[in-house]
XYZ file of C-alpha atoms in Angstrom:
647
model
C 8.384 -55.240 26.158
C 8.813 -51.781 24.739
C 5.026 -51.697 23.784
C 4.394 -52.538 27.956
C 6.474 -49.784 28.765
C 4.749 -47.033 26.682
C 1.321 -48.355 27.588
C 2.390 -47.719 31.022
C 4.004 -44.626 30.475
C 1.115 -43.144 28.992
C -1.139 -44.008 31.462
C 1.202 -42.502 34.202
C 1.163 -39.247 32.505
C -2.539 -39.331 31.996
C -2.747 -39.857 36.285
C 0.016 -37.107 36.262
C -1.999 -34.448 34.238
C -5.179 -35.228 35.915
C -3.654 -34.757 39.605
C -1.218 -31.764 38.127
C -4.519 -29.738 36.965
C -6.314 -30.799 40.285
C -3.279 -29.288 42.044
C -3.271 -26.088 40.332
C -6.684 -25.792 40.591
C -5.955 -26.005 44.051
C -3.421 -23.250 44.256
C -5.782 -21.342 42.706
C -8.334 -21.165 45.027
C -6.339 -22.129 48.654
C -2.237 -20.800 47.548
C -0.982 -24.363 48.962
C 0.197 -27.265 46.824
C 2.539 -25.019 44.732
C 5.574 -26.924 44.755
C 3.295 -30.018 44.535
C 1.648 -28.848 41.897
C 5.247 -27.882 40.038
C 6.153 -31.246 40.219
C 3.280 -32.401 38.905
C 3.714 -30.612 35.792
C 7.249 -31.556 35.537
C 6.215 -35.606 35.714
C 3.787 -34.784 32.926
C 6.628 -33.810 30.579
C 8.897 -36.372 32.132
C 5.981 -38.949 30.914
C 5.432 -37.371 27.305
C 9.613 -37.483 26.862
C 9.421 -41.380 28.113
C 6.701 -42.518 25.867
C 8.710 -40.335 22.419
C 12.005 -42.076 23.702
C 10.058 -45.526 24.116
C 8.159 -44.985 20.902
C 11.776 -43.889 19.157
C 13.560 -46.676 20.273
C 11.778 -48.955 19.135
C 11.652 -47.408 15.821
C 14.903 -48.000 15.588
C 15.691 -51.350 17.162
C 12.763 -52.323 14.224
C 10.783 -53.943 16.979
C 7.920 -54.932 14.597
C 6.016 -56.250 17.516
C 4.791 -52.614 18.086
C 2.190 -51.945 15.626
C 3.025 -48.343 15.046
C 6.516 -49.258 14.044
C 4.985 -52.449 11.879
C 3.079 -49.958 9.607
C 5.878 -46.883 9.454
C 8.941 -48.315 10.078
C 11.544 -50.016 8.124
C 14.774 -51.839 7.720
C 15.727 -50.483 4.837
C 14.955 -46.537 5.856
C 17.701 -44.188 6.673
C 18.365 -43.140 10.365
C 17.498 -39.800 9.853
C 14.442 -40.857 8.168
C 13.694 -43.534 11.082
C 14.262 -40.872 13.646
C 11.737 -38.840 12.077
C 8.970 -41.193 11.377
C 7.676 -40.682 15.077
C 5.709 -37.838 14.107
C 4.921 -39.141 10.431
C 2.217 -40.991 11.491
C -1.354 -39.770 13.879
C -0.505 -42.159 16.761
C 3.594 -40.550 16.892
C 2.958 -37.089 16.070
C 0.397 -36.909 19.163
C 3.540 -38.166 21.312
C 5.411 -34.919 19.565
C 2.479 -32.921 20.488
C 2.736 -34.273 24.128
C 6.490 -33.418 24.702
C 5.800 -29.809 23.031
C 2.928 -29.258 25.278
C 4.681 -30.485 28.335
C 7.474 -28.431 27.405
C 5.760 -25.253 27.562
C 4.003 -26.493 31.085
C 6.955 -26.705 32.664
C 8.424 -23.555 31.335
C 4.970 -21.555 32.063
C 5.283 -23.092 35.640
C 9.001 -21.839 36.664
C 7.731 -18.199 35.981
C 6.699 -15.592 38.245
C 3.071 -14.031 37.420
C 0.126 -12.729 39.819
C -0.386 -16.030 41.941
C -3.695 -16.760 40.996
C -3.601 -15.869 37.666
C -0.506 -17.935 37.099
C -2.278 -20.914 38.831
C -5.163 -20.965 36.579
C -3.559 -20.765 33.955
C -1.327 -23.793 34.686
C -4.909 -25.168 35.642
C -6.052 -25.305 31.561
C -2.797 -26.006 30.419
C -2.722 -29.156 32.612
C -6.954 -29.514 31.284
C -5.292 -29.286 27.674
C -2.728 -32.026 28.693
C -4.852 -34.449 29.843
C -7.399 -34.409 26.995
C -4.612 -35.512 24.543
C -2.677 -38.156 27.007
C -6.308 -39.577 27.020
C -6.386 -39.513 23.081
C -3.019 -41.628 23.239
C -3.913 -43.577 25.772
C -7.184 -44.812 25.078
C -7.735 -43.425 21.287
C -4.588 -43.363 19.748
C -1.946 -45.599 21.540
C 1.306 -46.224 19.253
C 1.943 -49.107 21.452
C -0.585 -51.332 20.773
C 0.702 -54.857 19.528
C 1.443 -56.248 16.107
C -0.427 -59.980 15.383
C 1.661 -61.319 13.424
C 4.823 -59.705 14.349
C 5.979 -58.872 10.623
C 9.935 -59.293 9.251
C 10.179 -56.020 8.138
C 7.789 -52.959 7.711
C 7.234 -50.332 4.564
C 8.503 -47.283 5.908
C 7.013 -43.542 6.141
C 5.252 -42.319 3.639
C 7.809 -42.055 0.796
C 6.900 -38.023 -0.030
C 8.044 -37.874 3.948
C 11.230 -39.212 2.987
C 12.233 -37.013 0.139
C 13.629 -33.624 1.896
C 15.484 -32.753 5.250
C 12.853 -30.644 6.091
C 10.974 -33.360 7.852
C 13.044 -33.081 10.692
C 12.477 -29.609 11.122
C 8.870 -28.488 9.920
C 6.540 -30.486 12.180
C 8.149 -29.821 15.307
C 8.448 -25.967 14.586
C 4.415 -26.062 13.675
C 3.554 -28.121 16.793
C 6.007 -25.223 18.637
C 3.897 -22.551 17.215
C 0.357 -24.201 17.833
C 0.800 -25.003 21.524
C 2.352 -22.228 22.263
C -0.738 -19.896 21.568
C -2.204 -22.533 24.249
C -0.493 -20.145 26.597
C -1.855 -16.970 26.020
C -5.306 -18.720 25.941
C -4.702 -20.361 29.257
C -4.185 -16.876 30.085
C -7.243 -15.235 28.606
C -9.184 -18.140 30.172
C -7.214 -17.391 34.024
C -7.964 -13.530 33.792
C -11.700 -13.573 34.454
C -11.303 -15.875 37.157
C -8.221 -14.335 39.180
C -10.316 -11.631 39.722
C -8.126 -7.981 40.028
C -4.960 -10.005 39.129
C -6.455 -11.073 35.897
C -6.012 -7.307 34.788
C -2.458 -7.814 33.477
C -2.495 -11.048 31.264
C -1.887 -9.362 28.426
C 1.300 -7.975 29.138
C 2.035 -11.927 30.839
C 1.069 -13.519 27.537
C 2.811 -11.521 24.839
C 6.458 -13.044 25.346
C 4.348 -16.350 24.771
C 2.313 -15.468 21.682
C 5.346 -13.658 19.871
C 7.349 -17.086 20.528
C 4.385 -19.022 19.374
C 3.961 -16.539 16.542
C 7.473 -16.495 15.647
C 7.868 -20.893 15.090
C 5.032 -20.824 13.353
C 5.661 -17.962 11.004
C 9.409 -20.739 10.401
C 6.761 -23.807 10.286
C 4.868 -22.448 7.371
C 7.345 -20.872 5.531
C 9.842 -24.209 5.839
C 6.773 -26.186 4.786
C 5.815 -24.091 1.379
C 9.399 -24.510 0.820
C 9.038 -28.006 1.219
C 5.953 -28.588 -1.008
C 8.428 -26.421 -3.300
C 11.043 -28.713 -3.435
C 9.289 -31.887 -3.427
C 5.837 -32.290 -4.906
C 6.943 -31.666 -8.061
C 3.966 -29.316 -9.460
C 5.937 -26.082 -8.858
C 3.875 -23.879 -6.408
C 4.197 -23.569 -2.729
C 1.038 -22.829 -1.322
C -1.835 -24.719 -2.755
C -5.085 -23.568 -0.200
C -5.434 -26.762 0.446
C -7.276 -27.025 3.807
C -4.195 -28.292 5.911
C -1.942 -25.504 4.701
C -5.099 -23.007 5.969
C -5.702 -25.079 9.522
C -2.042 -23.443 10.010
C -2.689 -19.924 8.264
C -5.801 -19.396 10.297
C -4.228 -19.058 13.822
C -0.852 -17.172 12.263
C -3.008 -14.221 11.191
C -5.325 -14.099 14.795
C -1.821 -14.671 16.761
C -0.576 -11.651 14.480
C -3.664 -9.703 15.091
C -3.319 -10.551 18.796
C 0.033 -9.049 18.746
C -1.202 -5.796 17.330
C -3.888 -5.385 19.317
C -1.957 -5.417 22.362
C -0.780 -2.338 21.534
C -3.842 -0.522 22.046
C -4.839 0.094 25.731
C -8.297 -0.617 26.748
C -9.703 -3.381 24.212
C -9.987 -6.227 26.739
C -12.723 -7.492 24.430
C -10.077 -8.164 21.347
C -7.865 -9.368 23.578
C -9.601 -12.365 24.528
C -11.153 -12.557 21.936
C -8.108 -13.022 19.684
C -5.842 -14.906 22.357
C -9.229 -17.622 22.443
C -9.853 -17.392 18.457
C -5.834 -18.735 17.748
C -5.912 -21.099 19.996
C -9.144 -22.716 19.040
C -8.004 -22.774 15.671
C -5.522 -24.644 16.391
C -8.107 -26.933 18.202
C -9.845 -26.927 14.631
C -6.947 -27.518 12.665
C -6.022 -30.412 14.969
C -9.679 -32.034 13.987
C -9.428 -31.020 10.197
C -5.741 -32.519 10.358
C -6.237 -36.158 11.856
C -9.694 -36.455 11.775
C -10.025 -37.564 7.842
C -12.898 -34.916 7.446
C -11.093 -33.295 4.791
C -9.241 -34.594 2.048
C -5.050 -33.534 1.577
C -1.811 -34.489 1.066
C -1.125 -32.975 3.863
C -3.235 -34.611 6.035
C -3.371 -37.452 8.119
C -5.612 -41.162 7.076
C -9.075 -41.378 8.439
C -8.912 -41.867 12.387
C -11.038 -42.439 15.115
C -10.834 -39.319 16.726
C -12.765 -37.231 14.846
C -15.944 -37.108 17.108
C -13.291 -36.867 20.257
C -11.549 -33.816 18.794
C -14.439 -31.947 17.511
C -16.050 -32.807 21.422
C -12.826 -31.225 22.705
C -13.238 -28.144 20.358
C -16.767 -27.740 21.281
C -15.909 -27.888 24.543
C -13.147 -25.069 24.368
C -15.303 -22.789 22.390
C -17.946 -22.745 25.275
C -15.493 -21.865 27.970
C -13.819 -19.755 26.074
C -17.243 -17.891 25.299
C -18.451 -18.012 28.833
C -15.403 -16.909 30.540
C -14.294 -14.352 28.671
C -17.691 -13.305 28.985
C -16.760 -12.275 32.386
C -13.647 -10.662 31.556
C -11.076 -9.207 34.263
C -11.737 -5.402 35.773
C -9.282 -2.783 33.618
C -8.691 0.384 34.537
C -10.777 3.073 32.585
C -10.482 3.176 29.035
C -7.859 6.109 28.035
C -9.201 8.880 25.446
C -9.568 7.858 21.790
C -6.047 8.095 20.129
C -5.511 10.542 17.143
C -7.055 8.853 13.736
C -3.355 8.436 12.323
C -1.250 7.240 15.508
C 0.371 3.734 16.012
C -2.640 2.481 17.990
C -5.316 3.295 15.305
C -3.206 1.730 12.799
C -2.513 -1.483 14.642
C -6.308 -1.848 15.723
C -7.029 -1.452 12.189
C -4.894 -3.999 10.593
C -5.869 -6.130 13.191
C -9.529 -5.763 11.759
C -8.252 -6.265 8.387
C -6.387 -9.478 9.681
C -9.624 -10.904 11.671
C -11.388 -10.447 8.426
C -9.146 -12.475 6.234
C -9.155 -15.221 8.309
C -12.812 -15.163 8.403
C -12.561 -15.237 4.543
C -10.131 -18.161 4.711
C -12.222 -20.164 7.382
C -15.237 -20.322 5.518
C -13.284 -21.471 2.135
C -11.879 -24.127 4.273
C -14.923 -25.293 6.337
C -17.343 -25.000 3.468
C -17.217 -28.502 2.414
C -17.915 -29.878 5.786
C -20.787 -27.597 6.204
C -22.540 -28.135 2.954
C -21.889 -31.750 2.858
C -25.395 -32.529 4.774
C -27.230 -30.710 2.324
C -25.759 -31.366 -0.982
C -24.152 -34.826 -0.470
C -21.253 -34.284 -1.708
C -20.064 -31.009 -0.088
C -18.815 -27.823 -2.224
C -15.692 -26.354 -1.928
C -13.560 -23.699 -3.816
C -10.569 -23.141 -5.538
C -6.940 -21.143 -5.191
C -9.551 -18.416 -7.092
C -11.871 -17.916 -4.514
C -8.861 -16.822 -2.257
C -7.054 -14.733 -4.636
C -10.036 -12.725 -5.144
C -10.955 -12.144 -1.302
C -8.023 -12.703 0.846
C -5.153 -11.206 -1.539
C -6.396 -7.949 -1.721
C -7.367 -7.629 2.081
C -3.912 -8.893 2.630
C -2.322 -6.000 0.361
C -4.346 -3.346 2.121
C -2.585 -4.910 5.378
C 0.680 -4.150 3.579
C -0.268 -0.333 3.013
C -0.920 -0.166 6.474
C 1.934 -1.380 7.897
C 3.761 1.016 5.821
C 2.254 3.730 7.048
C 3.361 3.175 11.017
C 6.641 4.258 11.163
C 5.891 7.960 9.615
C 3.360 8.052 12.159
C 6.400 7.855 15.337
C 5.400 11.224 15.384
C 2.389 13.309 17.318
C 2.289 16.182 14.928
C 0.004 15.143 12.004
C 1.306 17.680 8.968
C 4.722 16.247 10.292
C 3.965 12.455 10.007
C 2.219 13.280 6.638
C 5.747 14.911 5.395
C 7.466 11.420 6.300
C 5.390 9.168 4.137
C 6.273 11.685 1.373
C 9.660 9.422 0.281
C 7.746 6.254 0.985
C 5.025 7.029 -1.270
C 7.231 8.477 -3.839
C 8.763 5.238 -3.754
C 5.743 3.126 -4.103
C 4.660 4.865 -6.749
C 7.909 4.710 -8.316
C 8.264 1.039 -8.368
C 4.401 0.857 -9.418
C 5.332 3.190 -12.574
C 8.744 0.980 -12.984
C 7.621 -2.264 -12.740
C 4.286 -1.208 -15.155
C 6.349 0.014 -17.788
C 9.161 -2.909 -17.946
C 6.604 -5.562 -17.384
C 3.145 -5.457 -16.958
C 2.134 -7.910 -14.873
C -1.307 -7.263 -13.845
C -3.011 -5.081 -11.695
C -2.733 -7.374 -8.358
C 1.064 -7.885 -8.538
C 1.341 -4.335 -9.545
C -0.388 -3.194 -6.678
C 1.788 -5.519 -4.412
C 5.016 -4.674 -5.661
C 4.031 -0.892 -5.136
C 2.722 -1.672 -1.496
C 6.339 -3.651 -1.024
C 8.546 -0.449 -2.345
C 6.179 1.804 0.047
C 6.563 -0.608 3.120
C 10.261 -1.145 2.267
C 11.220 2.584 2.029
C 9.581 3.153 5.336
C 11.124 0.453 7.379
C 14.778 1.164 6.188
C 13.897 5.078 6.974
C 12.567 3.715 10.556
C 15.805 1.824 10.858
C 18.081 4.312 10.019
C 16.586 6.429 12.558
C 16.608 3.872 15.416
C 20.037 2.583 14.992
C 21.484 6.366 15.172
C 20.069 7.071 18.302
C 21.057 5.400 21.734
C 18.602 4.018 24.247
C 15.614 2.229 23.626
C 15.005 3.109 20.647
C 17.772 0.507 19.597
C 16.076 -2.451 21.547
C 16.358 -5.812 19.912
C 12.737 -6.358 20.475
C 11.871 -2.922 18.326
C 14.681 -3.988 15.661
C 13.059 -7.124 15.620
C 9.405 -6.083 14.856
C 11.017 -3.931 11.863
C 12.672 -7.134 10.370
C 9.451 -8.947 10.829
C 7.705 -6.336 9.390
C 10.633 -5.894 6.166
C 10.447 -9.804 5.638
C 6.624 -10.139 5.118
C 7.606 -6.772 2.394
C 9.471 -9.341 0.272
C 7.716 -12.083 0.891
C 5.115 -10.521 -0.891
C 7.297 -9.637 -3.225
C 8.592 -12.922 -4.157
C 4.940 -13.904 -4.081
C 3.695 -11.431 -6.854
C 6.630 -11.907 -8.705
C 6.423 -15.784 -8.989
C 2.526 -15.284 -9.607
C 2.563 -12.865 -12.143
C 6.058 -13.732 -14.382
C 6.145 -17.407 -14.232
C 6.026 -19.470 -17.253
C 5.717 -23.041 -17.699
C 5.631 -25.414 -20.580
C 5.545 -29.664 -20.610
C 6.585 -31.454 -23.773
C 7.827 -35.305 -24.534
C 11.379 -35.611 -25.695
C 13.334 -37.735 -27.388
C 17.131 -38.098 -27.466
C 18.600 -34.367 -28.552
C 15.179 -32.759 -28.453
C 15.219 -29.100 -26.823
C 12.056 -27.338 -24.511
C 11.860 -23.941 -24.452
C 10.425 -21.436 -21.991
C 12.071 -17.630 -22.298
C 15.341 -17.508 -22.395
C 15.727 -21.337 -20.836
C 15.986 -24.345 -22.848
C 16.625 -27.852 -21.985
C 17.479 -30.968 -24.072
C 17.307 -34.593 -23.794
C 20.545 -36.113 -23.460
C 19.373 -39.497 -21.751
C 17.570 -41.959 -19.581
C 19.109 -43.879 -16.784
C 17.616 -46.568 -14.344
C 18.892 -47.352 -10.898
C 17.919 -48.906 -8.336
C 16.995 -52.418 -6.070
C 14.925 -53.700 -3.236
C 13.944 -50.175 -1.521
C 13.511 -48.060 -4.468
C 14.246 -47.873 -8.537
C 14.760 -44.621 -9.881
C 14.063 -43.481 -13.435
C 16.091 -40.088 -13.907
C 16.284 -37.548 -17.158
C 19.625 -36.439 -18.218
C 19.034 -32.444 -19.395
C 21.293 -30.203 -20.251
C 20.605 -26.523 -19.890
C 20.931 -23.238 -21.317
C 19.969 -19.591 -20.265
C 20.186 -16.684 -22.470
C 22.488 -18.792 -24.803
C 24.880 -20.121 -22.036
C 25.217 -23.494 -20.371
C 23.979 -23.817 -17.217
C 24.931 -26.938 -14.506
C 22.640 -29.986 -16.077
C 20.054 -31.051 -14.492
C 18.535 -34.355 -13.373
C 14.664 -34.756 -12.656
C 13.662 -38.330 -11.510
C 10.781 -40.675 -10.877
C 11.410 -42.862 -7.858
C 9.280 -45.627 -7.296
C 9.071 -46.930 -3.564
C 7.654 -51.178 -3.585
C 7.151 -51.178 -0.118
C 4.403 -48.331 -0.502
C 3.846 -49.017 -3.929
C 3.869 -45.682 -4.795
C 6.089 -43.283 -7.269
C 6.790 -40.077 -6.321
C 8.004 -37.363 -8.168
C 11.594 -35.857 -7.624
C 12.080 -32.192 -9.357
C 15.010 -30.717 -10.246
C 15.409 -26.899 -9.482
C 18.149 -24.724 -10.763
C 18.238 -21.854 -8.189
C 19.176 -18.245 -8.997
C 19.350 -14.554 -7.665
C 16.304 -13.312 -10.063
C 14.692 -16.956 -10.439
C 14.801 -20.278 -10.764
C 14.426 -23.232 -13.466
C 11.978 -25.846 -12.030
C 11.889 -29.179 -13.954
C 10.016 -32.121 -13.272
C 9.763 -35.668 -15.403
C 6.538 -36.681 -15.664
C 6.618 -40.023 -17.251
C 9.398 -42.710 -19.145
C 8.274 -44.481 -22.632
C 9.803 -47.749 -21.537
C 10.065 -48.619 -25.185
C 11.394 -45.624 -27.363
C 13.675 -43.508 -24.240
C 11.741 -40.807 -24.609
C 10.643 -38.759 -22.020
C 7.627 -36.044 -20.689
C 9.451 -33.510 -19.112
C 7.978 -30.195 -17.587
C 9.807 -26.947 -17.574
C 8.932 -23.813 -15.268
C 10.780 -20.627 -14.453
C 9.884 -18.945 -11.744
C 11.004 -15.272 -11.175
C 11.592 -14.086 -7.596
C 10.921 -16.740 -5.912
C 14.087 -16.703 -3.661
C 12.829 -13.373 -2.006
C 9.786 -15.453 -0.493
C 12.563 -18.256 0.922
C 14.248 -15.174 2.219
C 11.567 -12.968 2.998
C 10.155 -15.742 5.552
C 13.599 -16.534 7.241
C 13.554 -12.866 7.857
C 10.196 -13.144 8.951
C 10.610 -15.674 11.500
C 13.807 -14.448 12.971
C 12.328 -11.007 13.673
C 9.429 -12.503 15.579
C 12.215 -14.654 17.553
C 14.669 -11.314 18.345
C 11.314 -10.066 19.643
C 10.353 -12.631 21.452
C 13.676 -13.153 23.217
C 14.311 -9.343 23.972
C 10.702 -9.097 25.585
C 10.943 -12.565 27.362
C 14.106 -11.533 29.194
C 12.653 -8.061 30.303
C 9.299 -8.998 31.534
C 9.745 -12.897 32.824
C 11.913 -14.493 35.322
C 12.415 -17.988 36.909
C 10.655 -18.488 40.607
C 13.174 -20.037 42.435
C 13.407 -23.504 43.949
C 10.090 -23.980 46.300
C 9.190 -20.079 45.852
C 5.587 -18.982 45.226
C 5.405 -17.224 42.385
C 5.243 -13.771 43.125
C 3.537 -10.700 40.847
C 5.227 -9.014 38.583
C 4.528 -5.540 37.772
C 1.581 -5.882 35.107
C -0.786 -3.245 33.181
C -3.455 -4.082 31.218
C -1.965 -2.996 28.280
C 1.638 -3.603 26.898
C 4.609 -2.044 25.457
C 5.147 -1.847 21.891
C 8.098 -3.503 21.791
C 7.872 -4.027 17.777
């Protein structure tokens, strides 16, 4: 009954998107049909939300009968864990991807833009719509029945099951991936409004710094994640999932600079196209099986479909933007070291290290029809070519707020105390340490960006007026958060220490000043799971620390084990421990110690990250969008072609 009911739901919302970008398309070129066409976009979400509740009840009513439930649902899972396994699966997350889609329709289409700008826009939103309800309709339908109707199903995937996180992270992604579909909708809609296309930049910044701003919290949440739970101690792997969601962060952040320079129409669509379509090629990477991840999804039909779609998108995006929007003339050159120069030029820098990072990640797929087996590269390949660029970007951004300033000799006196304190921590951190001439240089670049943002703040927050705007607080806080995430990066690159050793009863590991011994072996468990957990006690610097508790937890529905560290978390660093195996016959046990210095600061560094880019985004949403009313065309809003540096 429930699959019926989401068969049919899905279907409705395919009809819905089809008429709803028919309608706009419509308003677009005749202004009638806007109400309609409203409507329209609001049954598109209202289908999306029917088919996640459909799909989510059944989840949890165990109604095996629906095959999507018969292969990732369970009796013996945990409601929070049930809830979540909608979108721990290809078939459910595409019904997540739906209702965040169809969220951001229906908010796009209760604001007031240039008419015919807003309606084509709303035209390849609703275009974007109905190319994934036809994926879950025809491709990728969770509803489809289950011959013979099993008693009880294995659950998510058990690494899905081992942190809160899940709950969070893929929504706040999928938030920060469609939402760039705005500000490419736009970028698409400019070219053909005609004169009202001239402003889209200034419409689609609210959107992108939203966007930009969830999926800054998506990718920090989910290195913490990998953190906490797959036991090998790093956070960010390269692995090509974790890049199909770097890739559009750094053009959405480029994007965001760039529309602080006047007169570079080109970048601008360029960049508002380029994130978007990465997200497109993300999307195929992700749930097409083409590359191999723990992140990713199994091997799925819709590999040809989604690289169709992406192929697609690239030549519209190329042969629309081709035909960009008039702008008014191009104003005269700004001075070498001003605000615009600098944000053009990191978003160069920004461009090019995505570059760097697409080709690491594509490489296999494009050398696999020559060589057979397809070549890839390691964490080494990036840390040689993307690192530095992305320390230069640091330098950079350090150097904007002595440049608030017109008079050159004048901004040149402000870096003085940010330079002096760059250099300090570089001679500081050298002589205490040594850790290598790439975290040297990045700890330097953080005291120099650092000094300069708390100078910039200091100035803002004594003066009144709009120099105290959220939105321009926010960009600093952004801009201070990425500081220590680098930080917390070098520091956990350069001073970490690691050592793995089997124990027996009473025997001690060592790594610096941390040592743990082997006080025991216990085994719990039943049906769902049996646990195997190490009993260590702990010392640093000659104290006792709390005692920690590493396990092995082995699921039988899955039959799989999964590791479960055990991390001790401190102000300057934290002990990371994780059993690797049990001798079932003599208790002893292969245990693997870490410390890893600073890493808090990149935990921190990202909230602070994320929640600039959302102070931003609010503060700029509420002064330059409002709600149409009830029936109302949407009527223009005051737009340049540029737009406000708000950050």
């Amino acid at each position: 009954m429930l699959g019926d009911l989401g068969t049919a739901g899905l279907a409705v919302g395919l009809a819905c998107a089809t008429l709803t970008a028919l309608l706009w398309l419509r308003v677009a070129l005749f202004g009638t049909a806007v109400r309609t066409a409203r409507i329209g976009t609001a049954a598109s979400l209202a289908a999306a939300a029917l088919a996640c509740a459909l799909l989510e009840t059944a989840l949890l009513r165990h109604d095996f009968s629906v095959r999507f439930v018969a292969e990732n649902g369970g009796r013996h899972v945990p409601l929070y864990h049930t809830v979540t396994s909608l979108w721990s699966a290809l078939d459910g997350s595409l019904l997540l991807w739906l209702l965040v889609l169809g969220g951001y329709a229906a908010l796009l289409a209760r604001r007031a833009y240039p008419p015919r700008l807003h309606a084509y826009a709303m035209a390849v939103v609703s275009v974007i719509m109905l190319f994934f309800f036809a994926l879950s309709t025809f491709a990728a339908n969770p509803f489809r029945p289950m011959s013979p109707v099993p008693v009880d199903g294995p659950g998510p995937n058990p690494l899905l099951q081992q942190h809160p996180a899940m709950g969070v992270h893929p929504p706040l992604l999928y938030a920060g991936y469609l939402g760039l579909a705005v500000p490419f909708a736009f970028a698409l809609a400019a070219p053909l409004a005609g004169r009202e296309g001239a402003g889209w930049v200034r419409a689609a910044r609210p959107w992108a710094l939203v966007a930009w701003a969830a999926l800054t919290g998506g990718i920090g949440l989910g290195a913490w994640w990998s953190y906490a739970v797959l036991g090998w101690g790093g956070y960010w792997a390269w692995d090509p999932v974790e890049n199909a969601s770097l890739l559009p962060w750094l053009t959405a952040t480029a994007f965001l600079h760039t529309t602080l320079v006047r007169g570079r129409a080109a970048w601008h669509s360029a960049l508002a196209c380029a994130s978007f379509l990465l997200v497109l090629l993300g999307t195929f990477l992700t749930r097409s099986g083409a590359v191999a991840s723990v992140h990713a999804f199994t091997d799925s039909p819709l590999g040809p479909m989604l690289l169709g779609f992406v192929l697609l998108a690239v030549l519209a995006s190329t042969v629309l933007t081709g035909r960009r929007a008039p702008e008014p003339a191009r104003p005269g050159r700004p001075p070498a070291l001003s605000r615009p120069t600098l944000a053009l030029v990191n978003g160069v820098l920004l461009v090019t290290i995505a570059a760097v990072v697409l080709i690491g990640t594509i490489l296999p797929l494009l050398s696999a029809p020559v060589s057979g087996t397809g070549a890839s590269v390691g964490p080494a390949y990036y840390q040689r070519t993307a690192v530095p660029l992305a320390v230069v970007v640091l330098l950079v951004m350090g150097v904007a707020p002595a440049v608030r300033v017109r008079d050159r000799s004048a901004a040149l006196r402000r870096l003085a105390v940010p330079v002096g304190a760059g250099l300090g921590t570089v001679a500081l951190v050298g002589l205490l340490s040594r850790p290598g001439l790439a975290a040297l240089t990045a700890f330097g670049a953080a005291g120099f960006v650092l000094t300069g943002l708390t100078g910039e703040a200091a100035y803002r927050l004594r003066r009144p007026g709009p120099h105290r705007r959220p939105g321009r607080l926010g960009g600093l806080a952004a801009h201070a958060g990425l500081a220590l995430v680098a930080v917390g990066v070098a520091g956990s690159s350069a001073y970490a220490r690691d050592a793995e050793q089997t124990l027996r009863v009473g025997e001690t590991l060592r790594v610096g000043d941390v040592a743990v011994r082997l006080d025991g072996v216990e085994r719990t468990g039943g049906k769902e799971t049996m646990t195997v957990r190490a009993r260590l006690a702990v010392t640093a610097s000659g104290r006792a620390a709390p005692a920690l508790t590493p396990a092995l937890r082995y699921h039988p529905a899955r039959d799989t084990a999964v590791t479960v560290p055990a991390i001790r978390a401190g102000l300057l660093g934290d002990t990371y421990v994780t059993l690797i195996a049990v001798a079932a016959d003599s208790g002893s046990a292969t245990v693997r110690l870490a410390v890893n210095p600073l890493v808090g600061l990149l935990w921190a560094g990202g909230a602070l990250t994320a929640a600039g880019g959302l102070l931003a985004a609010v503060a700029t949403t509420r002064s330059r969008t409002r709600p149409a009313g009830r029936g109302e065309r949407p009527r223009p809003t005051p737009v340049a072609a540029g737009a406000g540096a708000e950050t």
